[in-house]
PDB file of C-alpha atoms in Angstrom:
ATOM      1  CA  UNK A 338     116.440  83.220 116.593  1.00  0.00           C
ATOM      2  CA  UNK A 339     116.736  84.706 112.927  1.00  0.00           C
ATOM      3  CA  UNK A 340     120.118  85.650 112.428  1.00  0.00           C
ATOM      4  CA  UNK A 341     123.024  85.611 109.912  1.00  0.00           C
ATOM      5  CA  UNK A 342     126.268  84.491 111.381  1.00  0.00           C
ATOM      6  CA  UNK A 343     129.845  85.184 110.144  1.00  0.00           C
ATOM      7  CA  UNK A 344     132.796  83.611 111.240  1.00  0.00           C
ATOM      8  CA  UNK A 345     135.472  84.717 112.217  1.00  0.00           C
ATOM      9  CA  UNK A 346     134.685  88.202 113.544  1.00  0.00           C
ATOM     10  CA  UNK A 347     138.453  88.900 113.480  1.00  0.00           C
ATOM     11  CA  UNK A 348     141.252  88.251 112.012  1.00  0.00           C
ATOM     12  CA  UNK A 349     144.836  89.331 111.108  1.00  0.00           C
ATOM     13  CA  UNK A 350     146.710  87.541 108.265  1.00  0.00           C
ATOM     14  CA  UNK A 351     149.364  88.804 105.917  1.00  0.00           C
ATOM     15  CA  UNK A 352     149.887  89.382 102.248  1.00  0.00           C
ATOM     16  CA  UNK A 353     149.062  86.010 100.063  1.00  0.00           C
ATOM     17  CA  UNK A 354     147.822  83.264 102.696  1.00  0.00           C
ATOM     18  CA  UNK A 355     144.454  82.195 101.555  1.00  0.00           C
ATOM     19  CA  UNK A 356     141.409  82.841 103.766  1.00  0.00           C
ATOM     20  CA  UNK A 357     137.630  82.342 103.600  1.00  0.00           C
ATOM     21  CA  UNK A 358     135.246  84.037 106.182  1.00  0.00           C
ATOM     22  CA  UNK A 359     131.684  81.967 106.395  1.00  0.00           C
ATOM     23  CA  UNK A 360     128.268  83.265 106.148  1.00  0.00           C
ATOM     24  CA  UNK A 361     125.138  81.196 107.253  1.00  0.00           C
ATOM     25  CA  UNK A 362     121.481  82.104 107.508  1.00  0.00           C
ATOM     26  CA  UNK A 363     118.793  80.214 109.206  1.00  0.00           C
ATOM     27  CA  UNK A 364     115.872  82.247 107.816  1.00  0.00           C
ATOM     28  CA  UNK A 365     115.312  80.157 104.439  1.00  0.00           C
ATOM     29  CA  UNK A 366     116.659  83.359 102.791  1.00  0.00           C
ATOM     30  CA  UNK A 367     117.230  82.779  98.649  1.00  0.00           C
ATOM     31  CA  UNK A 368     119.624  86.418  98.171  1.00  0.00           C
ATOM     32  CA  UNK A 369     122.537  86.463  99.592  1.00  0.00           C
ATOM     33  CA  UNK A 370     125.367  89.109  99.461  1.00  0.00           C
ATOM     34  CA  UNK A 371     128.731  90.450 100.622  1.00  0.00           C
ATOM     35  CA  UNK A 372     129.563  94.163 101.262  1.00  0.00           C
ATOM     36  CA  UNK A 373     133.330  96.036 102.532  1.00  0.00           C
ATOM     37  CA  UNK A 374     132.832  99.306 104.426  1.00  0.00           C
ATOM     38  CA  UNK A 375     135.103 101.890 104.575  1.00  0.00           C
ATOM     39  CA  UNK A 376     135.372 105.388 106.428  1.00  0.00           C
ATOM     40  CA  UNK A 377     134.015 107.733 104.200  1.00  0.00           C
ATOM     41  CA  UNK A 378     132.873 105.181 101.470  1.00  0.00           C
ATOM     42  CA  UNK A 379     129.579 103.635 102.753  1.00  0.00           C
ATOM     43  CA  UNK A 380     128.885  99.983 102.427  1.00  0.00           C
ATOM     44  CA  UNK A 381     129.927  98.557  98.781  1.00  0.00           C
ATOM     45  CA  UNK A 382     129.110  95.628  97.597  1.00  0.00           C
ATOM     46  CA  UNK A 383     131.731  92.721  96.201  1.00  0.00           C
ATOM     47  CA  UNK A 384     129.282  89.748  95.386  1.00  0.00           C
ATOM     48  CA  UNK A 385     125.887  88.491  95.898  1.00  0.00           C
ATOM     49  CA  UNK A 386     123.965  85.569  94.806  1.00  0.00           C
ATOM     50  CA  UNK A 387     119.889  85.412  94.087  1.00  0.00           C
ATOM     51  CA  UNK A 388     120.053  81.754  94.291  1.00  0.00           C
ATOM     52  CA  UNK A 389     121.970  79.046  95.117  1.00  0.00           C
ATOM     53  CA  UNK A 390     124.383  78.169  92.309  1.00  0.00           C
ATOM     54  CA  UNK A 391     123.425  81.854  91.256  1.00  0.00           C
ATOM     55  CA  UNK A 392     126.446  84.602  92.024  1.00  0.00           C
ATOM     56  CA  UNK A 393     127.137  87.846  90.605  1.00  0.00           C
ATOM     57  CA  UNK A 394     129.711  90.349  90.596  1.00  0.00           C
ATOM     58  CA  UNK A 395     128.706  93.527  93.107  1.00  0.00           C
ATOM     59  CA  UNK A 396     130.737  96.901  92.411  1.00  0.00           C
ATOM     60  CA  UNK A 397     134.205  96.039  93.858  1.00  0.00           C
ATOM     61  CA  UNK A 398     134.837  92.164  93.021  1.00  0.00           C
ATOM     62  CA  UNK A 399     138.512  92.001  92.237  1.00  0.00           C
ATOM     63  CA  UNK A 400     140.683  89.735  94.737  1.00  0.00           C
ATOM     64  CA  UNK A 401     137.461  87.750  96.079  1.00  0.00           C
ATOM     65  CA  UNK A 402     134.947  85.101  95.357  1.00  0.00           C
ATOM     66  CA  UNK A 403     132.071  83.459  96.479  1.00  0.00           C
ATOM     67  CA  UNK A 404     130.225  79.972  96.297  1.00  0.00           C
ATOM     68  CA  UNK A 405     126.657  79.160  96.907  1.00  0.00           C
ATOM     69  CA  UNK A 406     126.646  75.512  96.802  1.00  0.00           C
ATOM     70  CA  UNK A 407     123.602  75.187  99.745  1.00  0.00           C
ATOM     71  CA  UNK A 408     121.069  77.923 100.112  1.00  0.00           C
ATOM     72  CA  UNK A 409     121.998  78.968 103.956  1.00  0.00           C
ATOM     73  CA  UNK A 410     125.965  79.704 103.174  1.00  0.00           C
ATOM     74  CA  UNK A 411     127.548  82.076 101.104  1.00  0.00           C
ATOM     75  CA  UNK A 412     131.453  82.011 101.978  1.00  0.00           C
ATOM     76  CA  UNK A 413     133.636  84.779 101.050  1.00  0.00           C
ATOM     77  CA  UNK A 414     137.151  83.483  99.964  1.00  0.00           C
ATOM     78  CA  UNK A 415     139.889  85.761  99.693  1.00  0.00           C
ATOM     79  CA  UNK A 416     142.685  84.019  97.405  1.00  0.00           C
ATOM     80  CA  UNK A 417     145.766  86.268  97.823  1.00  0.00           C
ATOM     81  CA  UNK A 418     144.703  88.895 100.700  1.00  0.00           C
ATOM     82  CA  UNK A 419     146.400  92.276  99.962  1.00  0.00           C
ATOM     83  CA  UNK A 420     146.567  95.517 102.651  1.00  0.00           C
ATOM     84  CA  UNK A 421     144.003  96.670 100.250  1.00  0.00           C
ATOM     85  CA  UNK A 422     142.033  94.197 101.545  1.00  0.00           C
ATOM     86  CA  UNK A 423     141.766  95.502 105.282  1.00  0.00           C
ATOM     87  CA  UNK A 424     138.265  96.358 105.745  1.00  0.00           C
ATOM     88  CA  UNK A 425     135.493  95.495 107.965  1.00  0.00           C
ATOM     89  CA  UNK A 426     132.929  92.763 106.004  1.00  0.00           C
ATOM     90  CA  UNK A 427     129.096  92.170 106.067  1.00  0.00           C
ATOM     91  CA  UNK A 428     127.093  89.486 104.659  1.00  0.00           C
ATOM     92  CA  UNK A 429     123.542  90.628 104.364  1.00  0.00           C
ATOM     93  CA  UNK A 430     120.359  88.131 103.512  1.00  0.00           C
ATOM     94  CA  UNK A 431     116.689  89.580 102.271  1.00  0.00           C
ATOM     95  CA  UNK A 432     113.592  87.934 103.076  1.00  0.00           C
ATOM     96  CA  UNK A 433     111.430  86.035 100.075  1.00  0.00           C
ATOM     97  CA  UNK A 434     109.558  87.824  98.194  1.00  0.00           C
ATOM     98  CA  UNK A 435     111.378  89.307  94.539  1.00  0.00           C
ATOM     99  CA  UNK A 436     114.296  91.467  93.781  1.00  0.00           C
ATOM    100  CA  UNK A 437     112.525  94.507  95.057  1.00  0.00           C
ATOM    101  CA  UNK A 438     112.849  92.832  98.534  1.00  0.00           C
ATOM    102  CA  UNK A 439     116.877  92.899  98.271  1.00  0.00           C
ATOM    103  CA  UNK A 440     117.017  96.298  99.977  1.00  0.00           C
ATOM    104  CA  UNK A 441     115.334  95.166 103.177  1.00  0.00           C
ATOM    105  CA  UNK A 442     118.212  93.324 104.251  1.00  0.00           C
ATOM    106  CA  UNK A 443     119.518  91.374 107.395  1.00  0.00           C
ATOM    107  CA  UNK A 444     123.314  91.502 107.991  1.00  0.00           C
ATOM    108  CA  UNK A 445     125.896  89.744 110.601  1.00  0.00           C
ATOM    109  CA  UNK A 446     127.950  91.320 112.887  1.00  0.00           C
ATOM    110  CA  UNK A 447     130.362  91.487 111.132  1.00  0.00           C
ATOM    111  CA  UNK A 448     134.064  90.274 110.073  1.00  0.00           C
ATOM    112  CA  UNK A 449     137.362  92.937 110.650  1.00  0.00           C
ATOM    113  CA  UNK A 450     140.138  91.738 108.422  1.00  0.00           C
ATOM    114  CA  UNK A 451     143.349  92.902 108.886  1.00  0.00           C
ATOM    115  CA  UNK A 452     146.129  92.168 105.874  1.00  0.00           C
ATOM    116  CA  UNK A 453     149.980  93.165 106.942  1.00  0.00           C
TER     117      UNK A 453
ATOM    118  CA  UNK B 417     126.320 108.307  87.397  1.00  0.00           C
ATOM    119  CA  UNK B 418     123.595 106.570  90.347  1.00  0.00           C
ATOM    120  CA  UNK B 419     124.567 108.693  93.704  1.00  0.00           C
ATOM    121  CA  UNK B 420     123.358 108.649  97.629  1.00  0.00           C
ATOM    122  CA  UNK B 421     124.444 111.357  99.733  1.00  0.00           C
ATOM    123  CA  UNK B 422     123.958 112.132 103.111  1.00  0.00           C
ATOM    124  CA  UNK B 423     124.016 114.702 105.231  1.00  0.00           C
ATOM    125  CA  UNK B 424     125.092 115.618 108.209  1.00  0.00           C
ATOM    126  CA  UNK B 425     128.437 113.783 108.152  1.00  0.00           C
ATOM    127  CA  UNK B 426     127.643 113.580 112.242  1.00  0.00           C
ATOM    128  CA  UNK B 427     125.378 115.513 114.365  1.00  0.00           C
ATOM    129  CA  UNK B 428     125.568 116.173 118.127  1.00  0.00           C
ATOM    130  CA  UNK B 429     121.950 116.362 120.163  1.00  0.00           C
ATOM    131  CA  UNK B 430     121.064 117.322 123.392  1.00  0.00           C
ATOM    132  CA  UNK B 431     118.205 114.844 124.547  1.00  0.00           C
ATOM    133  CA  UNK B 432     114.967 115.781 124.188  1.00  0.00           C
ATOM    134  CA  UNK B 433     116.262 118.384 121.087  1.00  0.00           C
ATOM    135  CA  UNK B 434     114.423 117.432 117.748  1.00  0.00           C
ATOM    136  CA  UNK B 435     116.304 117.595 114.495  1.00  0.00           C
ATOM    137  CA  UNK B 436     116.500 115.606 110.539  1.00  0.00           C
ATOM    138  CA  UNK B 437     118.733 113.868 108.564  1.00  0.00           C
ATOM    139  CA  UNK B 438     119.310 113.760 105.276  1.00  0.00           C
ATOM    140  CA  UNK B 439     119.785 111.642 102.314  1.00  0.00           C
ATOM    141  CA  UNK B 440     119.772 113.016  98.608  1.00  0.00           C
ATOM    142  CA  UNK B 441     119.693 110.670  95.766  1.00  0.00           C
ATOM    143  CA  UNK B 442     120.499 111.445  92.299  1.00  0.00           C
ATOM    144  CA  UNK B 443     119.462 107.367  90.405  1.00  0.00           C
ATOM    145  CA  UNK B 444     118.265 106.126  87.090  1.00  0.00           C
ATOM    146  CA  UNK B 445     114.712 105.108  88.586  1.00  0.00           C
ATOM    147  CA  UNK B 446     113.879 104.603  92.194  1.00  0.00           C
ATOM    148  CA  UNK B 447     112.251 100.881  93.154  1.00  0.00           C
ATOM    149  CA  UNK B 448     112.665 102.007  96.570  1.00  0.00           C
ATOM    150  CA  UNK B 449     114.994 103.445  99.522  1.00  0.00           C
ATOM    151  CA  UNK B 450     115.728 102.291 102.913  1.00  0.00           C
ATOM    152  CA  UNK B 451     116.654 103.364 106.199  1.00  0.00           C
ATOM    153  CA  UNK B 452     119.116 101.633 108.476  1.00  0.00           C
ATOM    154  CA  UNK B 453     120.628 102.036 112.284  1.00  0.00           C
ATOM    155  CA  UNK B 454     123.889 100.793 112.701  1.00  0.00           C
ATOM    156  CA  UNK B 455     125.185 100.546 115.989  1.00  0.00           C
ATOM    157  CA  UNK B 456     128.968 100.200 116.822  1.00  0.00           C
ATOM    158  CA  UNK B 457     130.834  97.064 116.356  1.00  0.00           C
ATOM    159  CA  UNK B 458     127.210  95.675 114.941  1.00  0.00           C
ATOM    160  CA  UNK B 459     125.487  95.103 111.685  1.00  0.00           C
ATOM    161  CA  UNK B 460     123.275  97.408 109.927  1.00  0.00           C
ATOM    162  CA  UNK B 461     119.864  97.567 111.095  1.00  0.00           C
ATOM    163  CA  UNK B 462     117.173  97.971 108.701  1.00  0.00           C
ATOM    164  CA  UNK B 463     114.141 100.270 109.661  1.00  0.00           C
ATOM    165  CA  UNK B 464     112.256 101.310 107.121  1.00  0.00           C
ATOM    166  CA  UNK B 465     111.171 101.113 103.208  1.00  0.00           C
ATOM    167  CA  UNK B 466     110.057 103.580 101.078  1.00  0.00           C
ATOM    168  CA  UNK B 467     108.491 103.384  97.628  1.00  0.00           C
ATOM    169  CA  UNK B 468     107.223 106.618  96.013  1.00  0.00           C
ATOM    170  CA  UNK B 469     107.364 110.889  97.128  1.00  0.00           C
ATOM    171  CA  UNK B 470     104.880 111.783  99.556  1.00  0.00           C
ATOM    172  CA  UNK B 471     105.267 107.977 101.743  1.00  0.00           C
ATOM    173  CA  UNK B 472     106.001 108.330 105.187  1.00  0.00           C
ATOM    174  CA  UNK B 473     106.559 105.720 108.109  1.00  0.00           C
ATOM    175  CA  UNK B 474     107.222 105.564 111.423  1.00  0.00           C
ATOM    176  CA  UNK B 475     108.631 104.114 114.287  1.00  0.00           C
ATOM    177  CA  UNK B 476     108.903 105.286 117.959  1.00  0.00           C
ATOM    178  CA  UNK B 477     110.577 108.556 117.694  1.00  0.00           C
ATOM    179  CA  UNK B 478     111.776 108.216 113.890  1.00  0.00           C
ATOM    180  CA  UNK B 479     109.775 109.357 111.048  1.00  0.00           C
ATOM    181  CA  UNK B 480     110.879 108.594 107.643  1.00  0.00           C
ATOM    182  CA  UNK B 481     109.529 110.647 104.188  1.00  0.00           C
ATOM    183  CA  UNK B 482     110.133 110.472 100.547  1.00  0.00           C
ATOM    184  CA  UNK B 483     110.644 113.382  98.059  1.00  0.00           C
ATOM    185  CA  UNK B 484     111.677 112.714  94.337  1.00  0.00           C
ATOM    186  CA  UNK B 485     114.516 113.976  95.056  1.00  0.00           C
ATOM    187  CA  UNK B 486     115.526 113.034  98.592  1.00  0.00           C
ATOM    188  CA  UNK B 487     114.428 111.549 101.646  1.00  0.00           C
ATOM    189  CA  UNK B 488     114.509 112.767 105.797  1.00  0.00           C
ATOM    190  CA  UNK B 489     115.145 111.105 108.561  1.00  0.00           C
ATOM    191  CA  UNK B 490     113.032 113.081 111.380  1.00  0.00           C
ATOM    192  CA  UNK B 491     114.373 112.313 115.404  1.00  0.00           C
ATOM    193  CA  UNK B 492     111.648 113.593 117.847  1.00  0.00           C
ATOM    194  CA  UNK B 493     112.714 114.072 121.271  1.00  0.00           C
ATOM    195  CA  UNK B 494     115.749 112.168 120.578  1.00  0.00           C
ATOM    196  CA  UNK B 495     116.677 109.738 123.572  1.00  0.00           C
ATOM    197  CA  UNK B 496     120.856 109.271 123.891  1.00  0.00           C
ATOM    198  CA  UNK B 497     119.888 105.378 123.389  1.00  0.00           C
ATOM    199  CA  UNK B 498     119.063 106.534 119.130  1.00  0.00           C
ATOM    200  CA  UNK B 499     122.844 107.243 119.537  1.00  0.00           C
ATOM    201  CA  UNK B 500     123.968 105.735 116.079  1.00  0.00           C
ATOM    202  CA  UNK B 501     125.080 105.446 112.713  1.00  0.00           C
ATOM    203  CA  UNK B 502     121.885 106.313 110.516  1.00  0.00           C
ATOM    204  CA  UNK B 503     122.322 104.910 106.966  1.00  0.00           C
ATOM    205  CA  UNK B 504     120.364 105.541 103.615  1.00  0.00           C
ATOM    206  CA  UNK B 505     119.915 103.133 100.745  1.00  0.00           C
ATOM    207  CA  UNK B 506     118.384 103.428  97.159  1.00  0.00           C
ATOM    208  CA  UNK B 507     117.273 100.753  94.739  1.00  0.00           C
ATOM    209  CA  UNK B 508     117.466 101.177  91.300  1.00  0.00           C
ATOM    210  CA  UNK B 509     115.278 100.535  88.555  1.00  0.00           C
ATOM    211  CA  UNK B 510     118.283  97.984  88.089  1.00  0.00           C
ATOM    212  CA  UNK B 511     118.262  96.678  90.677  1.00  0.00           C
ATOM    213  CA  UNK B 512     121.392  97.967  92.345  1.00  0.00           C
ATOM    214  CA  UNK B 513     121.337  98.917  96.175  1.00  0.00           C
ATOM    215  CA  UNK B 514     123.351 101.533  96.866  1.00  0.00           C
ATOM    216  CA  UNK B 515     124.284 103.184 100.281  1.00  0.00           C
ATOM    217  CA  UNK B 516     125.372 106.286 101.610  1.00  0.00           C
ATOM    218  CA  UNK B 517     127.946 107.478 103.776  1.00  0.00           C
ATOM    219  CA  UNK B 518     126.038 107.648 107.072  1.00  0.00           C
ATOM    220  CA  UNK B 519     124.788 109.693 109.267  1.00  0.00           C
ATOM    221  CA  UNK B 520     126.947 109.371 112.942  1.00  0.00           C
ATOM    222  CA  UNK B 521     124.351 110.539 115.691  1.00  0.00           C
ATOM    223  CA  UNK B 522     125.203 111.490 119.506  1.00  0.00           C
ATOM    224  CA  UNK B 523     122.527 112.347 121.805  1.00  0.00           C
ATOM    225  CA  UNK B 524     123.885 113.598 124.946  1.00  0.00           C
ATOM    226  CA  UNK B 525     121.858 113.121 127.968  1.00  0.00           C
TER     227      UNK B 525
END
């Protein structure tokens, strides 16, 4: 089954301790990407990658960072979580085919992060 | 500055009770725009592209079209199981996706 999996789905931490939530796709997928949605603020994106060893900044990149070191995970690693940081997290993949392709996407299920 | 609006913030349907959503898009260039369902506790669900005014698409009761300046989201004889979040996207000519808000949808049987 095509999917994109995120691990963990949940998780409460506090302020500082380092944490990294996984994203893997099994659909051969080259872009990869990471969004944070918020009531009232839509889906915004923090990074995304077109290629492995290829990562960007999205619109709200500050306190995170990514890796693509194979082309089926894109981990999101959160250095020094802040409360700021409390969100619910998608990673999205788009299917081959160019850039204009990145807005037909395929997202997890999702990751709720909780910082205290 | 590149903007997606939508509108209604939520909407409230009896079944069977046909009705539109909105999204309004104010973007340097438009490579495209995209509908998605998103469905509590779940991922976004994409269901349609659209590339230029006048396109339309379909699927089961949704109908999606494309103005210059916005796009609709038309629910025939809505079903309480299209119950969802209905989101809007727009590409840029630079390539930067950008959502909206959502539309939250409750059809009531």
């Amino acid at each position: 089954e095509a999917q994109v999996t995120q691990n963990p789905r949940y998780l409460i931490t506090v302020t500082g301790k380092k944490l990294t939530v996984t994203c893997s796709q099994n659909m051969n997928h080259e872009y990869m990407s990471w969004y944070r949605q918020d009531p009232g603020l839509g889906l915004r994106q923090i990074y995304y990658s077109m290629n492995v060893e290829v990562t960007d900044k999205g619109d709200v990149p500050e306190g995170y960072k990514v890796s693509r070191k194979e082309k089926r995970n894109f981990p999101l690693i959160l250095e020094s979580p802040s409360p700021n940081q409390t969100s619910l997290y998608f990673c999205a993949s788009s299917r081959p085919g160019g850039t204009v392709n990145t807005g037909e996407l395929f997202f997890g299920e999702g990751s709720r992060l909780t910082v205290l | 500055e590149d903007q997606v609006t939508q509108s209604p913030e939520a909407l409230r349907l009896q079944e069977g009770e046909s009705s539109s959503l909105n999204c309004s898009y104010t973007v340097s260039g438009l490579r495209g725009l995209f509908w998605y369902r998103q469905d509590p506790g779940k991922g976004p669900e994409f269901l349609f592209t659209l590339y230029s005014a006048g396109e339309e698409k379909e699927k089961e009761r949704l109908k999606a079209t494309l103005t210059k300046k916005e796009s609709f989201l038309h629910i025939t004889a809505p079903k309480p199981e299209d119950s969802a979040t209905y989101l809007c996207a727009v590409l840029t000519s630079s390539y930067k996706l950008i959502f909206g808000s959502g539309t939250r949808l409750l059809v009531r049987p």
